[in-house]
GROMACS .gro file of C-alpha atoms in nm:
model
  347
    1UNK     CA    1  -0.285   3.499   2.579
    2UNK     CA    2  -0.584   3.555   2.284
    3UNK     CA    3  -0.612   3.523   1.940
    4UNK     CA    4  -0.651   3.912   1.787
    5UNK     CA    5  -0.648   3.835   1.442
    6UNK     CA    6  -0.587   3.551   1.151
    7UNK     CA    7  -0.426   3.707   0.832
    8UNK     CA    8  -0.310   3.606   0.480
    9UNK     CA    9  -0.019   3.784   0.323
   10UNK     CA   10  -0.027   3.709  -0.027
   11UNK     CA   11   0.268   3.621  -0.214
   12UNK     CA   12   0.453   3.568  -0.553
   13UNK     CA   13   0.546   3.243  -0.617
   14UNK     CA   14   0.826   3.158  -0.874
   15UNK     CA   15   0.742   2.865  -1.118
   16UNK     CA   16   0.855   2.555  -1.011
   17UNK     CA   17   1.153   2.372  -1.217
   18UNK     CA   18   1.028   2.223  -1.489
   19UNK     CA   19   0.921   1.872  -1.440
   20UNK     CA   20   0.615   1.613  -1.503
   21UNK     CA   21   0.456   1.327  -1.364
   22UNK     CA   22   0.291   0.975  -1.480
   23UNK     CA   23   0.062   1.030  -1.772
   24UNK     CA   24  -0.296   1.187  -1.721
   25UNK     CA   25  -0.125   1.479  -1.430
   26UNK     CA   26  -0.036   1.784  -1.454
   27UNK     CA   27   0.328   1.835  -1.374
   28UNK     CA   28   0.536   2.159  -1.232
   29UNK     CA   29   0.345   2.474  -1.184
   30UNK     CA   30   0.374   2.801  -1.313
   31UNK     CA   31   0.407   3.091  -1.076
   32UNK     CA   32   0.136   3.116  -0.852
   33UNK     CA   33   0.009   3.357  -0.587
   34UNK     CA   34   0.106   3.171  -0.234
   35UNK     CA   35   0.011   3.285   0.079
   36UNK     CA   36   0.156   3.289   0.462
   37UNK     CA   37  -0.124   3.274   0.709
   38UNK     CA   38  -0.061   3.417   1.057
   39UNK     CA   39  -0.230   3.368   1.359
   40UNK     CA   40  -0.199   3.675   1.569
   41UNK     CA   41  -0.241   3.735   1.957
   42UNK     CA   42  -0.234   3.999   2.245
   43UNK     CA   43   0.099   3.906   2.312
   44UNK     CA   44   0.247   3.996   2.056
   45UNK     CA   45   0.363   3.631   1.955
   46UNK     CA   46   0.257   3.489   1.593
   47UNK     CA   47   0.261   3.160   1.435
   48UNK     CA   48   0.254   3.084   1.051
   49UNK     CA   49   0.217   2.831   0.773
   50UNK     CA   50   0.262   2.830   0.438
   51UNK     CA   51   0.090   2.723   0.124
   52UNK     CA   52   0.101   2.754  -0.228
   53UNK     CA   53  -0.269   2.853  -0.253
   54UNK     CA   54  -0.286   3.196  -0.090
   55UNK     CA   55  -0.607   3.337  -0.284
   56UNK     CA   56  -0.832   3.010  -0.178
   57UNK     CA   57  -0.721   3.004   0.193
   58UNK     CA   58  -0.715   3.385   0.227
   59UNK     CA   59  -1.093   3.337   0.108
   60UNK     CA   60  -1.156   3.099   0.365
   61UNK     CA   61  -1.024   3.275   0.635
   62UNK     CA   62  -1.203   3.583   0.536
   63UNK     CA   63  -1.531   3.420   0.543
   64UNK     CA   64  -1.477   3.120   0.804
   65UNK     CA   65  -1.185   3.119   1.011
   66UNK     CA   66  -1.109   3.421   1.146
   67UNK     CA   67  -1.436   3.482   1.318
   68UNK     CA   68  -1.417   3.160   1.466
   69UNK     CA   69  -1.072   3.176   1.589
   70UNK     CA   70  -1.040   3.536   1.739
   71UNK     CA   71  -1.105   3.582   2.145
   72UNK     CA   72  -0.989   3.193   2.180
   73UNK     CA   73  -0.672   3.053   2.348
   74UNK     CA   74  -0.399   2.992   2.092
   75UNK     CA   75  -0.233   2.677   2.324
   76UNK     CA   76  -0.580   2.521   2.280
   77UNK     CA   77  -0.479   2.352   2.013
   78UNK     CA   78  -0.736   2.036   2.029
   79UNK     CA   79  -1.025   2.250   2.071
   80UNK     CA   80  -0.912   2.429   1.769
   81UNK     CA   81  -0.805   2.142   1.558
   82UNK     CA   82  -1.182   2.023   1.642
   83UNK     CA   83  -1.336   2.361   1.522
   84UNK     CA   84  -1.192   2.361   1.211
   85UNK     CA   85  -1.340   2.014   1.131
   86UNK     CA   86  -1.669   2.160   1.242
   87UNK     CA   87  -1.612   2.417   0.926
   88UNK     CA   88  -1.489   2.173   0.721
   89UNK     CA   89  -1.868   2.050   0.766
   90UNK     CA   90  -2.000   2.336   0.583
   91UNK     CA   91  -1.698   2.422   0.369
   92UNK     CA   92  -1.541   2.093   0.268
   93UNK     CA   93  -1.215   2.259   0.311
   94UNK     CA   94  -0.939   2.164   0.068
   95UNK     CA   95  -0.735   1.911   0.208
   96UNK     CA   96  -0.420   2.106   0.224
   97UNK     CA   97  -0.581   2.402   0.370
   98UNK     CA   98  -0.757   2.201   0.698
   99UNK     CA   99  -0.457   2.171   0.884
  100UNK     CA  100  -0.264   2.523   0.797
  101UNK     CA  101  -0.410   2.688   1.137
  102UNK     CA  102  -0.296   2.433   1.299
  103UNK     CA  103   0.055   2.428   1.150
  104UNK     CA  104   0.041   2.805   1.283
  105UNK     CA  105  -0.053   2.749   1.637
  106UNK     CA  106   0.205   2.483   1.652
  107UNK     CA  107   0.473   2.714   1.553
  108UNK     CA  108   0.336   2.968   1.814
  109UNK     CA  109   0.381   2.686   2.058
  110UNK     CA  110   0.737   2.635   1.989
  111UNK     CA  111   0.821   3.015   1.997
  112UNK     CA  112   0.606   3.061   2.335
  113UNK     CA  113   0.780   2.784   2.474
  114UNK     CA  114   1.127   2.857   2.339
  115UNK     CA  115   1.151   2.498   2.155
  116UNK     CA  116   1.174   2.358   1.805
  117UNK     CA  117   0.802   2.207   1.761
  118UNK     CA  118   0.990   1.827   1.740
  119UNK     CA  119   1.083   1.881   2.128
  120UNK     CA  120   0.751   2.003   2.220
  121UNK     CA  121   0.624   1.711   2.045
  122UNK     CA  122   0.823   1.507   2.261
  123UNK     CA  123   1.176   1.443   2.034
  124UNK     CA  124   1.285   1.117   1.941
  125UNK     CA  125   1.580   1.146   1.711
  126UNK     CA  126   1.809   1.428   1.596
  127UNK     CA  127   1.848   1.308   1.251
  128UNK     CA  128   1.714   1.088   0.977
  129UNK     CA  129   1.796   0.943   0.688
  130UNK     CA  130   1.653   1.045   0.351
  131UNK     CA  131   1.554   0.859   0.021
  132UNK     CA  132   1.531   1.023  -0.319
  133UNK     CA  133   1.199   1.036  -0.435
  134UNK     CA  134   1.221   1.099  -0.810
  135UNK     CA  135   0.973   1.281  -1.049
  136UNK     CA  136   0.906   1.126  -1.392
  137UNK     CA  137   1.163   1.106  -1.674
  138UNK     CA  138   1.191   0.965  -1.994
  139UNK     CA  139   1.380   0.627  -2.032
  140UNK     CA  140   1.512   0.375  -1.817
  141UNK     CA  141   1.834   0.482  -1.879
  142UNK     CA  142   1.772   0.804  -1.763
  143UNK     CA  143   1.626   0.674  -1.448
  144UNK     CA  144   1.934   0.428  -1.418
  145UNK     CA  145   2.154   0.767  -1.443
  146UNK     CA  146   1.954   0.969  -1.197
  147UNK     CA  147   1.958   0.647  -0.933
  148UNK     CA  148   2.336   0.672  -0.957
  149UNK     CA  149   2.382   1.025  -0.919
  150UNK     CA  150   2.133   0.967  -0.587
  151UNK     CA  151   2.312   0.754  -0.431
  152UNK     CA  152   2.639   0.906  -0.519
  153UNK     CA  153   2.510   1.213  -0.330
  154UNK     CA  154   2.453   1.024   0.002
  155UNK     CA  155   2.068   0.942  -0.041
  156UNK     CA  156   2.004   0.617   0.124
  157UNK     CA  157   1.737   0.478  -0.108
  158UNK     CA  158   1.526   0.568  -0.422
  159UNK     CA  159   1.139   0.577  -0.497
  160UNK     CA  160   1.003   0.585  -0.845
  161UNK     CA  161   0.752   0.803  -0.981
  162UNK     CA  162   0.729   0.639  -1.312
  163UNK     CA  163   0.501   0.685  -1.620
  164UNK     CA  164   0.155   0.512  -1.533
  165UNK     CA  165   0.159   0.204  -1.790
  166UNK     CA  166   0.168  -0.109  -1.565
  167UNK     CA  167   0.400  -0.316  -1.832
  168UNK     CA  168   0.631  -0.056  -1.851
  169UNK     CA  169   0.684   0.048  -1.472
  170UNK     CA  170   0.703  -0.321  -1.383
  171UNK     CA  171   1.029  -0.367  -1.644
  172UNK     CA  172   1.182  -0.003  -1.460
  173UNK     CA  173   1.131  -0.147  -1.156
  174UNK     CA  174   1.292  -0.478  -1.207
  175UNK     CA  175   1.576  -0.312  -1.422
  176UNK     CA  176   1.627  -0.075  -1.122
  177UNK     CA  177   1.700  -0.348  -0.856
  178UNK     CA  178   1.921  -0.525  -1.122
  179UNK     CA  179   2.106  -0.214  -1.165
  180UNK     CA  180   2.141  -0.116  -0.768
  181UNK     CA  181   2.154  -0.454  -0.629
  182UNK     CA  182   1.952  -0.628  -0.341
  183UNK     CA  183   2.117  -0.412  -0.052
  184UNK     CA  184   1.986  -0.061  -0.175
  185UNK     CA  185   1.628   0.019  -0.052
  186UNK     CA  186   1.350   0.101  -0.338
  187UNK     CA  187   1.014   0.220  -0.328
  188UNK     CA  188   0.779   0.254  -0.586
  189UNK     CA  189   0.452   0.540  -0.598
  190UNK     CA  190   0.202   0.473  -0.826
  191UNK     CA  191   0.002   0.811  -0.794
  192UNK     CA  192  -0.330   0.647  -0.817
  193UNK     CA  193  -0.279   0.559  -1.181
  194UNK     CA  194  -0.414   0.226  -1.195
  195UNK     CA  195  -0.748   0.015  -1.160
  196UNK     CA  196  -0.755  -0.317  -0.971
  197UNK     CA  197  -0.637  -0.546  -1.256
  198UNK     CA  198  -0.311  -0.343  -1.323
  199UNK     CA  199  -0.219  -0.284  -0.961
  200UNK     CA  200  -0.219  -0.624  -0.885
  201UNK     CA  201  -0.001  -0.715  -1.203
  202UNK     CA  202   0.221  -0.416  -1.092
  203UNK     CA  203   0.220  -0.499  -0.733
  204UNK     CA  204   0.353  -0.875  -0.815
  205UNK     CA  205   0.652  -0.760  -1.015
  206UNK     CA  206   0.762  -0.503  -0.733
  207UNK     CA  207   0.752  -0.763  -0.499
  208UNK     CA  208   0.966  -0.988  -0.690
  209UNK     CA  209   1.189  -0.712  -0.698
  210UNK     CA  210   1.205  -0.679  -0.354
  211UNK     CA  211   1.068  -0.346  -0.311
  212UNK     CA  212   1.016  -0.223   0.061
  213UNK     CA  213   0.675  -0.060  -0.022
  214UNK     CA  214   0.398   0.002  -0.302
  215UNK     CA  215   0.252   0.326  -0.236
  216UNK     CA  216  -0.122   0.449  -0.392
  217UNK     CA  217  -0.171   0.272  -0.695
  218UNK     CA  218  -0.509   0.315  -0.700
  219UNK     CA  219  -0.738   0.631  -0.616
  220UNK     CA  220  -0.774   0.594  -0.212
  221UNK     CA  221  -1.159   0.588  -0.249
  222UNK     CA  222  -1.227   0.262  -0.217
  223UNK     CA  223  -1.080   0.066   0.108
  224UNK     CA  224  -1.250  -0.223  -0.053
  225UNK     CA  225  -1.045  -0.212  -0.315
  226UNK     CA  226  -0.707  -0.188  -0.162
  227UNK     CA  227  -0.828  -0.543   0.086
  228UNK     CA  228  -0.886  -0.722  -0.193
  229UNK     CA  229  -0.538  -0.572  -0.352
  230UNK     CA  230  -0.342  -0.658  -0.060
  231UNK     CA  231  -0.450  -0.986  -0.044
  232UNK     CA  232  -0.315  -1.089  -0.410
  233UNK     CA  233   0.005  -0.918  -0.355
  234UNK     CA  234   0.282  -0.986  -0.196
  235UNK     CA  235   0.447  -0.639  -0.078
  236UNK     CA  236   0.364  -0.390   0.200
  237UNK     CA  237   0.077  -0.114   0.087
  238UNK     CA  238   0.158   0.200   0.178
  239UNK     CA  239  -0.158   0.392   0.228
  240UNK     CA  240  -0.370   0.667   0.311
  241UNK     CA  241  -0.186   0.920   0.133
  242UNK     CA  242  -0.468   1.156   0.005
  243UNK     CA  243  -0.764   1.026   0.176
  244UNK     CA  244  -0.949   1.283   0.350
  245UNK     CA  245  -1.032   1.219   0.746
  246UNK     CA  246  -0.710   1.212   0.879
  247UNK     CA  247  -0.667   0.969   1.137
  248UNK     CA  248  -1.046   0.838   1.120
  249UNK     CA  249  -0.991   0.702   0.719
  250UNK     CA  250  -0.672   0.583   0.801
  251UNK     CA  251  -0.798   0.366   1.104
  252UNK     CA  252  -1.049   0.201   0.838
  253UNK     CA  253  -0.784   0.123   0.607
  254UNK     CA  254  -0.560  -0.053   0.872
  255UNK     CA  255  -0.877  -0.234   1.043
  256UNK     CA  256  -0.959  -0.333   0.708
  257UNK     CA  257  -0.600  -0.505   0.675
  258UNK     CA  258  -0.450  -0.358   0.383
  259UNK     CA  259  -0.187  -0.144   0.549
  260UNK     CA  260   0.157  -0.247   0.541
  261UNK     CA  261   0.269   0.065   0.635
  262UNK     CA  262   0.021   0.406   0.637
  263UNK     CA  263   0.108   0.742   0.517
  264UNK     CA  264   0.116   1.069   0.715
  265UNK     CA  265   0.173   1.444   0.713
  266UNK     CA  266   0.110   1.771   0.813
  267UNK     CA  267  -0.030   1.908   0.476
  268UNK     CA  268  -0.262   1.626   0.376
  269UNK     CA  269  -0.357   1.501   0.739
  270UNK     CA  270  -0.485   1.805   0.916
  271UNK     CA  271  -0.154   1.984   1.062
  272UNK     CA  272   0.068   1.866   1.273
  273UNK     CA  273  -0.203   1.727   1.512
  274UNK     CA  274  -0.361   1.486   1.265
  275UNK     CA  275  -0.032   1.395   1.157
  276UNK     CA  276   0.071   1.270   1.522
  277UNK     CA  277  -0.260   1.103   1.562
  278UNK     CA  278  -0.206   0.881   1.265
  279UNK     CA  279   0.135   0.774   1.383
  280UNK     CA  280   0.014   0.698   1.719
  281UNK     CA  281  -0.250   0.515   1.572
  282UNK     CA  282  -0.060   0.326   1.333
  283UNK     CA  283   0.201   0.263   1.673
  284UNK     CA  284  -0.063   0.068   1.817
  285UNK     CA  285  -0.073  -0.136   1.550
  286UNK     CA  286   0.297  -0.200   1.534
  287UNK     CA  287   0.245  -0.030   1.195
  288UNK     CA  288   0.522   0.207   1.078
  289UNK     CA  289   0.384   0.570   0.979
  290UNK     CA  290   0.589   0.724   0.708
  291UNK     CA  291   0.635   1.105   0.668
  292UNK     CA  292   0.496   1.173   0.307
  293UNK     CA  293   0.645   1.503   0.138
  294UNK     CA  294   0.974   1.741   0.203
  295UNK     CA  295   0.969   2.049   0.398
  296UNK     CA  296   1.067   2.165   0.738
  297UNK     CA  297   0.697   2.107   0.892
  298UNK     CA  298   0.747   1.696   0.794
  299UNK     CA  299   1.103   1.703   0.920
  300UNK     CA  300   1.001   1.807   1.263
  301UNK     CA  301   0.717   1.545   1.211
  302UNK     CA  302   1.007   1.308   1.149
  303UNK     CA  303   1.242   1.394   1.450
  304UNK     CA  304   0.892   1.356   1.665
  305UNK     CA  305   0.752   0.992   1.530
  306UNK     CA  306   0.943   0.676   1.641
  307UNK     CA  307   0.770   0.453   1.360
  308UNK     CA  308   0.876   0.662   1.115
  309UNK     CA  309   1.163   0.536   0.858
  310UNK     CA  310   1.273   0.787   0.653
  311UNK     CA  311   1.250   1.185   0.503
  312UNK     CA  312   1.132   1.172   0.143
  313UNK     CA  313   1.309   1.452  -0.073
  314UNK     CA  314   1.254   1.509  -0.436
  315UNK     CA  315   1.464   1.541  -0.713
  316UNK     CA  316   1.295   1.714  -0.972
  317UNK     CA  317   1.604   1.732  -1.203
  318UNK     CA  318   1.856   1.565  -1.400
  319UNK     CA  319   2.167   1.646  -1.310
  320UNK     CA  320   2.032   1.560  -0.937
  321UNK     CA  321   2.061   1.844  -0.715
  322UNK     CA  322   2.032   1.738  -0.357
  323UNK     CA  323   1.810   1.947  -0.151
  324UNK     CA  324   1.978   2.169   0.121
  325UNK     CA  325   1.812   2.024   0.421
  326UNK     CA  326   2.007   1.658   0.338
  327UNK     CA  327   2.360   1.587   0.412
  328UNK     CA  328   2.637   1.427   0.205
  329UNK     CA  329   2.586   1.153   0.475
  330UNK     CA  330   2.236   1.127   0.361
  331UNK     CA  331   2.120   1.254   0.684
  332UNK     CA  332   1.847   1.517   0.740
  333UNK     CA  333   1.935   1.685   1.090
  334UNK     CA  334   1.679   1.847   1.361
  335UNK     CA  335   1.561   2.196   1.283
  336UNK     CA  336   1.717   2.406   1.559
  337UNK     CA  337   1.496   2.711   1.543
  338UNK     CA  338   1.195   2.785   1.813
  339UNK     CA  339   0.886   2.729   1.642
  340UNK     CA  340   0.876   2.564   1.291
  341UNK     CA  341   1.211   2.783   1.179
  342UNK     CA  342   1.045   2.883   0.840
  343UNK     CA  343   1.349   3.025   0.660
  344UNK     CA  344   1.592   2.867   0.882
  345UNK     CA  345   1.920   2.825   0.694
  346UNK     CA  346   1.908   2.495   0.491
  347UNK     CA  347   1.503   2.530   0.468
   0.00000   0.00000   0.00000
């Protein structure tokens, strides 16, 4: 089997439901031109991957990626994964674009094998609990109301994205703990809004409230800053979410002693191949690799990675609307379609 073409179909995607992130970050996107990247073969099989950045990805495919992939065996995913990193040296590929071909190749391989991708990866579980990952709401009272709704809908835990104000966020975190009690898993995501001093202040407050993890309080440019933070707070840091370099960079965070847990995902870590590299790396140090983000591709990762805990389900609105893939029992079931299963019911 050989690759005959790589194409990007541009598609109009509607605006996201209105929401916001912390101070300083844009929130919901307007309507955008997305894209469906497809890898075509001489045997009629094709694999696909989806992106919200269709124009950029189409340009990269036209200028660099197609010519490098045509004529190659699509089942040689390791070789092709390395080829994309070689192209990255020239293009500095956007982090969201780096893994798209890999996702499409795993989709194609699953179809060739007649298996869902999580089974092709080896398979570990058939279902996983989901936590509610909030956007930013206006008041403490609204967060408490949203938390109540999430728990009533079956979510097993709650992760806060708050305002980006260390004192206000610390107060919110402690009030949420008092509101839900000691048994509900709570997490906090700083969305890289703080410097080291504010990260230490906030981390101590979150530790006092018994949160499960403390995620990305600072930009992940400096491993040293995270090392200093880890030495000053008594809460596991969840690291390496947006840092470039997949397992290579995650390895530096681990070696520096910063990692209570590490982030992995298809979108930001070089596709499924990169995500699994990070999961196996973390496992070698008895660390958990928490899958970042929702969607069917990351659901496959959740089913295949033994050392992960939850599926992350974004909550955009109040009143809360539970993601279709999350059941009333709070569980996400393994996708059943061959390949990735884009468009499968519930996804």
